[in-house]
Amino acid sequence: MLEVRHLETLSAIRDAGSLQEAAERLHVTQSALSHQLRDLEVRLKTPLLNRRTRPARLTTAGLRVVALADDVLPRIKATERELQRLAAGRTGRLHLAIECHSCFQWLMPALDAFRLDWPDVELDLSAAFSFAPLPALVRGDLDVVITSDPQSIPAVEYVPLFKYELVLAVAAANPLSQYKYIEPQQLADQVLITYPVERERLDVFTAFLEPADVEPAAIRKAELTPVIAQLIASQRGVAALPNWALTEYLNQGWLRICQLGEHGVWRTLYAAIRIEDMEADYVRAFLTQARDTCFKTLSGIKAAR
């Protein structure tokens, strides 16, 4: 029964102190204001204004409606302003999740640069290692998912960011380090170190070992790239990682890299976005900033189309 105009009317009466001045503030006649007030009183079956006093005063019920107006009207006005800014393309929400353990290396600088240009966009970042991010994207809980494992979902578009090579990192003293590239069978006696991700989401299995029906001697899991690098350097195992994630460790002389197969294993990193959000200015600006940052900070990557 209550409408926004009713809240505005009761609020104006309280602030103005009289029906005449309240009508002037609302740009209506006093007769129209009185008619609206009586109609609301009939619908609510209770008086909202004590007309026997001079000036007329709000009843307890009227004060209750005014209390609601004080709570609701500012929120409505704030939402209207927010919608105007959204329509102008200057504000919005960008909640991201990443399925890539090494992506922080380029994503954090990209977000820092983006934040300077788009301060009104609400940013949030989470690692999608303990939940399914793509269903969360479809539900609207997330706005962008960084992934190398696209799935066919009608509501989602995958925007390629760059291509990278998956390489095998081995200790300098490991006999495998003498090979330019290795075959799957050469990992049959090796401990394979991986991130704590489901096997079906690990490219070293899906694109390299499983097609050759090869199983490593053992699998060891570690969450952080620096920890994996230390384990490899101490000859605790080998790991298949993006080439750009290993640059700093190669410069220190700890590791060597081998190509996976004669032609290598190349993958594409995507930004998954809901189709209806693709035209938002701030979304397109983020994609541009992400690509620019990637090619400025990462080595060994290629443009993806």
mmCIF file of C-alpha atoms in Angstrom:
data_model
loop_
_atom_site.group_PDB
_atom_site.id
_atom_site.type_symbol
_atom_site.label_atom_id
_atom_site.label_comp_id
_atom_site.label_asym_id
_atom_site.label_seq_id
_atom_site.Cartn_x
_atom_site.Cartn_y
_atom_site.Cartn_z
ATOM 1 C CA MET A 1 0.000 0.000 0.000
ATOM 2 C CA LEU A 2 2.843 2.372 0.753
ATOM 3 C CA GLU A 3 4.517 4.012 -2.223
ATOM 4 C CA VAL A 4 7.554 6.248 -2.525
ATOM 5 C CA ARG A 5 5.314 9.309 -3.056
ATOM 6 C CA HIS A 6 3.602 8.580 0.268
ATOM 7 C CA LEU A 7 6.940 8.512 2.052
ATOM 8 C CA GLU A 8 7.933 11.772 0.392
ATOM 9 C CA THR A 9 4.601 13.361 1.404
ATOM 10 C CA LEU A 10 4.837 12.420 5.080
ATOM 11 C CA SER A 11 8.490 13.435 5.190
ATOM 12 C CA ALA A 12 7.667 16.836 3.644
ATOM 13 C CA ILE A 13 4.838 17.441 6.140
ATOM 14 C CA ARG A 14 7.170 16.660 9.034
ATOM 15 C CA ASP A 15 9.942 18.913 7.689
ATOM 16 C CA ALA A 16 7.691 21.783 6.544
ATOM 17 C CA GLY A 17 5.409 21.911 9.572
ATOM 18 C CA SER A 18 2.266 22.603 7.565
ATOM 19 C CA LEU A 19 0.291 21.176 4.652
ATOM 20 C CA GLN A 20 0.631 24.397 2.685
ATOM 21 C CA GLU A 21 4.415 24.548 2.847
ATOM 22 C CA ALA A 22 4.713 20.783 2.292
ATOM 23 C CA ALA A 23 2.604 21.129 -0.869
ATOM 24 C CA GLU A 24 4.877 23.904 -2.115
ATOM 25 C CA ARG A 25 7.957 21.762 -1.525
ATOM 26 C CA LEU A 26 6.389 18.884 -3.452
ATOM 27 C CA HIS A 27 5.151 21.207 -6.232
ATOM 28 C CA VAL A 28 1.498 20.182 -5.840
ATOM 29 C CA THR A 29 -1.613 22.001 -4.616
ATOM 30 C CA GLN A 30 -2.630 21.773 -0.976
ATOM 31 C CA SER A 31 -5.904 20.201 -2.095
ATOM 32 C CA ALA A 32 -4.078 17.469 -4.013
ATOM 33 C CA LEU A 33 -1.796 16.817 -1.049
ATOM 34 C CA SER A 34 -4.743 16.562 1.347
ATOM 35 C CA HIS A 35 -6.553 14.194 -1.021
ATOM 36 C CA GLN A 36 -3.469 11.945 -1.299
ATOM 37 C CA LEU A 37 -3.090 11.888 2.484
ATOM 38 C CA ARG A 38 -6.743 11.003 3.108
ATOM 39 C CA ASP A 39 -6.619 8.283 0.462
ATOM 40 C CA LEU A 40 -3.617 6.740 2.187
ATOM 41 C CA GLU A 41 -5.322 6.941 5.592
ATOM 42 C CA VAL A 42 -8.324 5.078 4.172
ATOM 43 C CA ARG A 43 -6.097 2.391 2.707
ATOM 44 C CA LEU A 44 -4.125 2.016 5.941
ATOM 45 C CA LYS A 45 -7.302 2.291 8.073
ATOM 46 C CA THR A 46 -5.582 4.661 10.514
ATOM 47 C CA PRO A 47 -5.115 8.458 10.723
ATOM 48 C CA LEU A 48 -1.660 9.761 9.903
ATOM 49 C CA LEU A 49 -2.267 13.436 10.715
ATOM 50 C CA ASN A 50 -4.001 14.962 13.750
ATOM 51 C CA ARG A 51 -5.936 17.796 12.120
ATOM 52 C CA ARG A 52 -7.392 19.081 15.399
ATOM 53 C CA THR A 53 -4.120 20.647 16.468
ATOM 54 C CA ARG A 54 -2.693 23.893 15.101
ATOM 55 C CA PRO A 55 -0.492 23.248 13.284
ATOM 56 C CA ALA A 56 -1.604 19.722 12.414
ATOM 57 C CA ARG A 57 0.722 17.068 13.811
ATOM 58 C CA LEU A 58 1.643 13.589 12.685
ATOM 59 C CA THR A 59 0.087 10.757 14.656
ATOM 60 C CA THR A 60 2.044 7.810 15.983
ATOM 61 C CA ALA A 61 1.257 5.937 12.772
ATOM 62 C CA GLY A 62 2.379 8.949 10.729
ATOM 63 C CA LEU A 63 5.649 9.142 12.640
ATOM 64 C CA ARG A 64 6.213 5.453 11.955
ATOM 65 C CA VAL A 65 5.840 6.084 8.237
ATOM 66 C CA VAL A 66 8.240 9.031 8.480
ATOM 67 C CA ALA A 67 10.784 6.813 10.219
ATOM 68 C CA LEU A 68 10.508 4.436 7.266
ATOM 69 C CA ALA A 69 10.933 7.380 4.876
ATOM 70 C CA ASP A 70 14.096 8.466 6.685
ATOM 71 C CA ASP A 71 15.517 5.004 6.125
ATOM 72 C CA VAL A 72 14.293 4.303 2.594
ATOM 73 C CA LEU A 73 14.382 7.624 0.720
ATOM 74 C CA PRO A 74 18.151 8.237 1.105
ATOM 75 C CA ARG A 75 18.826 4.703 -0.108
ATOM 76 C CA ILE A 76 16.566 5.204 -3.115
ATOM 77 C CA LYS A 77 18.321 8.460 -4.011
ATOM 78 C CA ALA A 78 21.742 6.838 -3.592
ATOM 79 C CA THR A 79 20.676 3.954 -5.840
ATOM 80 C CA GLU A 80 19.376 6.396 -8.454
ATOM 81 C CA ARG A 81 22.720 8.200 -8.449
ATOM 82 C CA GLU A 82 24.531 4.876 -8.742
ATOM 83 C CA LEU A 83 22.345 3.848 -11.678
ATOM 84 C CA GLN A 84 23.076 7.149 -13.402
ATOM 85 C CA ARG A 85 26.794 6.532 -12.987
ATOM 86 C CA LEU A 86 26.356 2.965 -14.250
ATOM 87 C CA ALA A 87 24.524 4.253 -17.298
ATOM 88 C CA ALA A 88 27.418 6.635 -17.921
ATOM 89 C CA GLY A 89 29.819 3.662 -17.765
ATOM 90 C CA ARG A 90 32.003 5.064 -14.973
ATOM 91 C CA THR A 91 31.145 2.711 -12.148
ATOM 92 C CA GLY A 92 30.282 -0.925 -11.567
ATOM 93 C CA ARG A 93 31.502 -4.079 -9.872
ATOM 94 C CA LEU A 94 34.434 -6.255 -10.884
ATOM 95 C CA HIS A 95 34.710 -9.317 -8.666
ATOM 96 C CA LEU A 96 37.417 -11.603 -10.044
ATOM 97 C CA ALA A 97 38.495 -15.161 -9.350
ATOM 98 C CA ILE A 98 41.582 -16.888 -10.722
ATOM 99 C CA GLU A 99 42.145 -20.545 -11.497
ATOM 100 C CA CYS A 100 45.842 -19.898 -12.109
ATOM 101 C CA HIS A 101 48.262 -20.120 -9.163
ATOM 102 C CA SER A 102 50.886 -18.035 -10.971
ATOM 103 C CA CYS A 103 48.568 -15.279 -12.197
ATOM 104 C CA PHE A 104 49.216 -12.963 -9.254
ATOM 105 C CA GLN A 105 52.525 -12.062 -10.920
ATOM 106 C CA TRP A 106 50.768 -9.989 -13.591
ATOM 107 C CA LEU A 107 47.225 -9.601 -12.267
ATOM 108 C CA MET A 108 48.079 -7.507 -9.208
ATOM 109 C CA PRO A 109 49.956 -4.833 -11.236
ATOM 110 C CA ALA A 110 47.082 -4.850 -13.753
ATOM 111 C CA LEU A 111 44.512 -4.265 -11.012
ATOM 112 C CA ASP A 112 46.610 -1.505 -9.440
ATOM 113 C CA ALA A 113 46.782 0.336 -12.764
ATOM 114 C CA PHE A 114 43.086 -0.241 -13.441
ATOM 115 C CA ARG A 115 42.122 1.115 -10.010
ATOM 116 C CA LEU A 116 43.852 4.427 -10.750
ATOM 117 C CA ASP A 117 41.780 4.961 -13.909
ATOM 118 C CA TRP A 118 38.495 3.554 -12.565
ATOM 119 C CA PRO A 119 38.343 4.459 -8.846
ATOM 120 C CA ASP A 120 34.541 4.080 -8.693
ATOM 121 C CA VAL A 121 34.553 0.427 -9.769
ATOM 122 C CA GLU A 122 34.270 -1.981 -6.839
ATOM 123 C CA LEU A 123 37.135 -4.486 -7.050
ATOM 124 C CA ASP A 124 37.487 -7.834 -5.320
ATOM 125 C CA LEU A 125 39.845 -10.752 -5.975
ATOM 126 C CA SER A 126 39.713 -14.367 -4.823
ATOM 127 C CA ALA A 127 41.510 -17.582 -5.673
ATOM 128 C CA ALA A 128 39.139 -20.136 -7.196
ATOM 129 C CA PHE A 129 40.933 -23.227 -5.943
ATOM 130 C CA SER A 130 38.313 -24.352 -3.423
ATOM 131 C CA PHE A 131 35.096 -23.738 -5.382
ATOM 132 C CA ALA A 132 33.715 -23.902 -8.915
ATOM 133 C CA PRO A 133 34.131 -20.349 -10.287
ATOM 134 C CA LEU A 134 32.253 -20.632 -13.595
ATOM 135 C CA PRO A 135 28.879 -21.509 -12.006
ATOM 136 C CA ALA A 136 29.504 -18.608 -9.606
ATOM 137 C CA LEU A 137 30.086 -16.377 -12.642
ATOM 138 C CA VAL A 138 26.785 -17.434 -14.199
ATOM 139 C CA ARG A 139 24.941 -16.834 -10.894
ATOM 140 C CA GLY A 140 26.346 -13.314 -10.706
ATOM 141 C CA ASP A 141 28.543 -13.906 -7.651
ATOM 142 C CA LEU A 142 31.593 -13.190 -9.811
ATOM 143 C CA ASP A 143 32.165 -10.921 -12.806
ATOM 144 C CA VAL A 144 35.428 -12.259 -14.278
ATOM 145 C CA VAL A 145 37.166 -15.647 -14.024
ATOM 146 C CA ILE A 146 40.760 -16.030 -15.203
ATOM 147 C CA THR A 147 41.085 -19.568 -16.549
ATOM 148 C CA SER A 148 42.909 -21.747 -19.058
ATOM 149 C CA ASP A 149 40.135 -24.342 -18.988
ATOM 150 C CA PRO A 150 37.133 -22.925 -20.898
ATOM 151 C CA GLN A 151 33.854 -24.791 -20.704
ATOM 152 C CA SER A 152 30.942 -24.482 -23.089
ATOM 153 C CA ILE A 153 28.435 -22.310 -21.206
ATOM 154 C CA PRO A 154 25.941 -20.320 -23.311
ATOM 155 C CA ALA A 155 25.916 -17.320 -20.947
ATOM 156 C CA VAL A 156 29.712 -16.958 -20.833
ATOM 157 C CA GLU A 157 32.175 -15.534 -23.317
ATOM 158 C CA TYR A 158 35.898 -16.359 -23.153
ATOM 159 C CA VAL A 159 38.192 -13.490 -24.090
ATOM 160 C CA PRO A 160 41.762 -14.675 -24.857
ATOM 161 C CA LEU A 161 44.471 -12.796 -22.968
ATOM 162 C CA PHE A 162 47.626 -14.531 -24.197
ATOM 163 C CA LYS A 163 49.162 -17.872 -25.160
ATOM 164 C CA TYR A 164 51.884 -19.449 -23.055
ATOM 165 C CA GLU A 165 53.972 -22.594 -23.225
ATOM 166 C CA LEU A 166 53.719 -25.253 -20.556
ATOM 167 C CA VAL A 167 57.284 -26.421 -19.855
ATOM 168 C CA LEU A 168 58.937 -28.943 -17.573
ATOM 169 C CA ALA A 169 61.091 -27.464 -14.813
ATOM 170 C CA VAL A 170 63.893 -29.722 -13.578
ATOM 171 C CA ALA A 171 66.921 -29.318 -11.329
ATOM 172 C CA ALA A 172 70.157 -28.388 -13.047
ATOM 173 C CA ALA A 173 71.593 -31.732 -11.801
ATOM 174 C CA ASN A 174 68.648 -33.775 -13.076
ATOM 175 C CA PRO A 175 69.633 -35.938 -16.099
ATOM 176 C CA LEU A 176 66.538 -34.622 -17.900
ATOM 177 C CA SER A 177 68.104 -31.161 -18.003
ATOM 178 C CA GLN A 178 70.316 -32.213 -20.937
ATOM 179 C CA TYR A 179 67.291 -32.648 -23.214
ATOM 180 C CA LYS A 180 65.795 -29.840 -25.256
ATOM 181 C CA TYR A 181 62.476 -31.627 -25.143
ATOM 182 C CA ILE A 182 61.272 -34.748 -23.396
ATOM 183 C CA GLU A 183 58.769 -37.453 -24.233
ATOM 184 C CA PRO A 184 56.002 -38.589 -21.835
ATOM 185 C CA GLN A 185 57.776 -41.900 -21.105
ATOM 186 C CA GLN A 186 60.678 -39.995 -19.551
ATOM 187 C CA LEU A 187 58.432 -38.927 -16.660
ATOM 188 C CA ALA A 188 57.530 -42.498 -15.724
ATOM 189 C CA ASP A 189 60.313 -42.602 -13.116
ATOM 190 C CA GLN A 190 59.919 -39.001 -11.901
ATOM 191 C CA VAL A 191 58.041 -37.418 -8.984
ATOM 192 C CA LEU A 192 55.690 -34.878 -10.518
ATOM 193 C CA ILE A 193 55.015 -31.809 -8.377
ATOM 194 C CA THR A 194 51.681 -30.105 -9.071
ATOM 195 C CA TYR A 195 49.451 -27.462 -7.601
ATOM 196 C CA PRO A 196 46.601 -28.876 -5.452
ATOM 197 C CA VAL A 197 44.172 -28.965 -8.360
ATOM 198 C CA GLU A 198 41.993 -31.779 -9.686
ATOM 199 C CA ARG A 199 43.894 -33.971 -12.096
ATOM 200 C CA GLU A 200 41.463 -33.301 -14.953
ATOM 201 C CA ARG A 201 42.327 -29.590 -14.744
ATOM 202 C CA LEU A 202 46.093 -30.097 -14.999
ATOM 203 C CA ASP A 203 47.368 -29.666 -18.561
ATOM 204 C CA VAL A 204 50.419 -31.846 -17.982
ATOM 205 C CA PHE A 205 48.055 -34.804 -17.619
ATOM 206 C CA THR A 206 45.328 -33.923 -20.122
ATOM 207 C CA ALA A 207 47.616 -32.651 -22.901
ATOM 208 C CA PHE A 208 50.799 -34.649 -22.377
ATOM 209 C CA LEU A 209 50.799 -37.746 -20.168
ATOM 210 C CA GLU A 210 47.330 -39.236 -20.551
ATOM 211 C CA PRO A 211 47.314 -39.265 -24.388
ATOM 212 C CA ALA A 212 50.496 -41.386 -24.142
ATOM 213 C CA ASP A 213 49.048 -43.517 -21.302
ATOM 214 C CA VAL A 214 51.970 -42.613 -19.023
ATOM 215 C CA GLU A 215 51.823 -42.229 -15.233
ATOM 216 C CA PRO A 216 54.569 -40.509 -13.184
ATOM 217 C CA ALA A 217 56.282 -42.497 -10.435
ATOM 218 C CA ALA A 218 54.578 -40.315 -7.802
ATOM 219 C CA ILE A 219 52.676 -37.065 -7.421
ATOM 220 C CA ARG A 220 53.458 -34.398 -4.840
ATOM 221 C CA LYS A 221 51.360 -31.282 -4.292
ATOM 222 C CA ALA A 222 52.414 -27.776 -3.291
ATOM 223 C CA GLU A 223 50.378 -24.562 -3.333
ATOM 224 C CA LEU A 224 53.037 -21.916 -3.981
ATOM 225 C CA THR A 225 55.305 -21.534 -7.000
ATOM 226 C CA PRO A 226 58.366 -20.556 -4.871
ATOM 227 C CA VAL A 227 57.905 -23.754 -2.840
ATOM 228 C CA ILE A 228 57.674 -25.822 -6.023
ATOM 229 C CA ALA A 229 60.845 -24.170 -7.322
ATOM 230 C CA GLN A 230 62.682 -25.034 -4.096
ATOM 231 C CA LEU A 231 61.536 -28.651 -4.250
ATOM 232 C CA ILE A 232 62.714 -28.943 -7.857
ATOM 233 C CA ALA A 233 66.069 -27.330 -7.089
ATOM 234 C CA SER A 234 66.631 -29.819 -4.248
ATOM 235 C CA GLN A 235 65.826 -32.679 -6.655
ATOM 236 C CA ARG A 236 62.581 -33.652 -4.929
ATOM 237 C CA GLY A 237 60.755 -33.824 -8.254
ATOM 238 C CA VAL A 238 59.905 -32.017 -11.494
ATOM 239 C CA ALA A 239 56.974 -29.766 -12.393
ATOM 240 C CA ALA A 240 55.134 -28.585 -15.492
ATOM 241 C CA LEU A 241 54.569 -24.839 -15.193
ATOM 242 C CA PRO A 242 53.865 -21.849 -17.457
ATOM 243 C CA ASN A 243 57.102 -20.620 -19.005
ATOM 244 C CA TRP A 244 56.580 -17.077 -17.713
ATOM 245 C CA ALA A 245 56.204 -18.275 -14.122
ATOM 246 C CA LEU A 246 59.774 -19.604 -14.076
ATOM 247 C CA THR A 247 61.769 -16.593 -15.321
ATOM 248 C CA GLU A 248 63.102 -15.416 -11.963
ATOM 249 C CA TYR A 249 64.190 -18.928 -10.953
ATOM 250 C CA LEU A 250 65.996 -19.560 -14.239
ATOM 251 C CA ASN A 251 67.943 -16.342 -13.777
ATOM 252 C CA GLN A 252 69.178 -17.652 -10.419
ATOM 253 C CA GLY A 253 70.532 -20.793 -12.061
ATOM 254 C CA TRP A 254 68.475 -23.148 -9.904
ATOM 255 C CA LEU A 255 66.459 -24.745 -12.659
ATOM 256 C CA ARG A 256 66.461 -25.818 -16.259
ATOM 257 C CA ILE A 257 63.436 -26.099 -18.518
ATOM 258 C CA CYS A 258 62.575 -28.688 -21.125
ATOM 259 C CA GLN A 259 59.958 -28.507 -23.814
ATOM 260 C CA LEU A 260 57.094 -30.983 -23.447
ATOM 261 C CA GLY A 261 57.284 -32.963 -26.663
ATOM 262 C CA GLU A 262 58.927 -31.966 -29.899
ATOM 263 C CA HIS A 263 56.359 -29.270 -30.674
ATOM 264 C CA GLY A 264 55.673 -28.119 -27.119
ATOM 265 C CA VAL A 265 52.396 -27.735 -25.256
ATOM 266 C CA TRP A 266 50.839 -24.300 -25.720
ATOM 267 C CA ARG A 267 47.800 -23.128 -23.799
ATOM 268 C CA THR A 268 45.660 -19.981 -23.822
ATOM 269 C CA LEU A 269 44.691 -17.974 -20.767
ATOM 270 C CA TYR A 270 41.191 -16.491 -20.923
ATOM 271 C CA ALA A 271 39.055 -13.999 -19.077
ATOM 272 C CA ALA A 272 35.587 -15.545 -18.728
ATOM 273 C CA ILE A 273 32.836 -12.898 -18.637
ATOM 274 C CA ARG A 274 29.051 -12.974 -18.785
ATOM 275 C CA ILE A 275 27.924 -12.053 -22.292
ATOM 276 C CA GLU A 276 25.672 -9.220 -21.101
ATOM 277 C CA ASP A 277 28.650 -7.513 -19.412
ATOM 278 C CA MET A 278 30.933 -7.540 -22.435
ATOM 279 C CA GLU A 279 29.982 -4.031 -23.590
ATOM 280 C CA ALA A 280 30.494 -2.341 -20.215
ATOM 281 C CA ASP A 281 33.203 0.301 -20.568
ATOM 282 C CA TYR A 282 34.992 -0.661 -17.369
ATOM 283 C CA VAL A 283 35.047 -4.352 -18.367
ATOM 284 C CA ARG A 284 36.623 -3.530 -21.721
ATOM 285 C CA ALA A 285 39.086 -1.219 -19.972
ATOM 286 C CA PHE A 286 40.091 -4.029 -17.611
ATOM 287 C CA LEU A 287 40.687 -6.432 -20.509
ATOM 288 C CA THR A 288 42.869 -3.860 -22.273
ATOM 289 C CA GLN A 289 44.824 -3.157 -19.081
ATOM 290 C CA ALA A 290 45.269 -6.878 -18.385
ATOM 291 C CA ARG A 291 46.696 -7.554 -21.851
ATOM 292 C CA ASP A 292 48.981 -4.520 -21.717
ATOM 293 C CA THR A 293 50.332 -5.536 -18.302
ATOM 294 C CA CYS A 294 50.872 -9.140 -19.397
ATOM 295 C CA PHE A 295 52.990 -8.217 -22.386
ATOM 296 C CA LYS A 296 54.959 -5.675 -20.378
ATOM 297 C CA THR A 297 55.762 -7.977 -17.471
ATOM 298 C CA LEU A 298 55.813 -11.563 -18.788
ATOM 299 C CA SER A 299 58.352 -13.195 -21.078
ATOM 300 C CA GLY A 300 57.734 -16.027 -23.513
ATOM 301 C CA ILE A 301 54.041 -15.336 -24.107
ATOM 302 C CA LYS A 302 52.307 -14.806 -27.452
ATOM 303 C CA ALA A 303 49.240 -12.922 -28.611
ATOM 304 C CA ALA A 304 46.083 -15.047 -28.645
ATOM 305 C CA ARG A 305 43.221 -14.673 -31.091
#
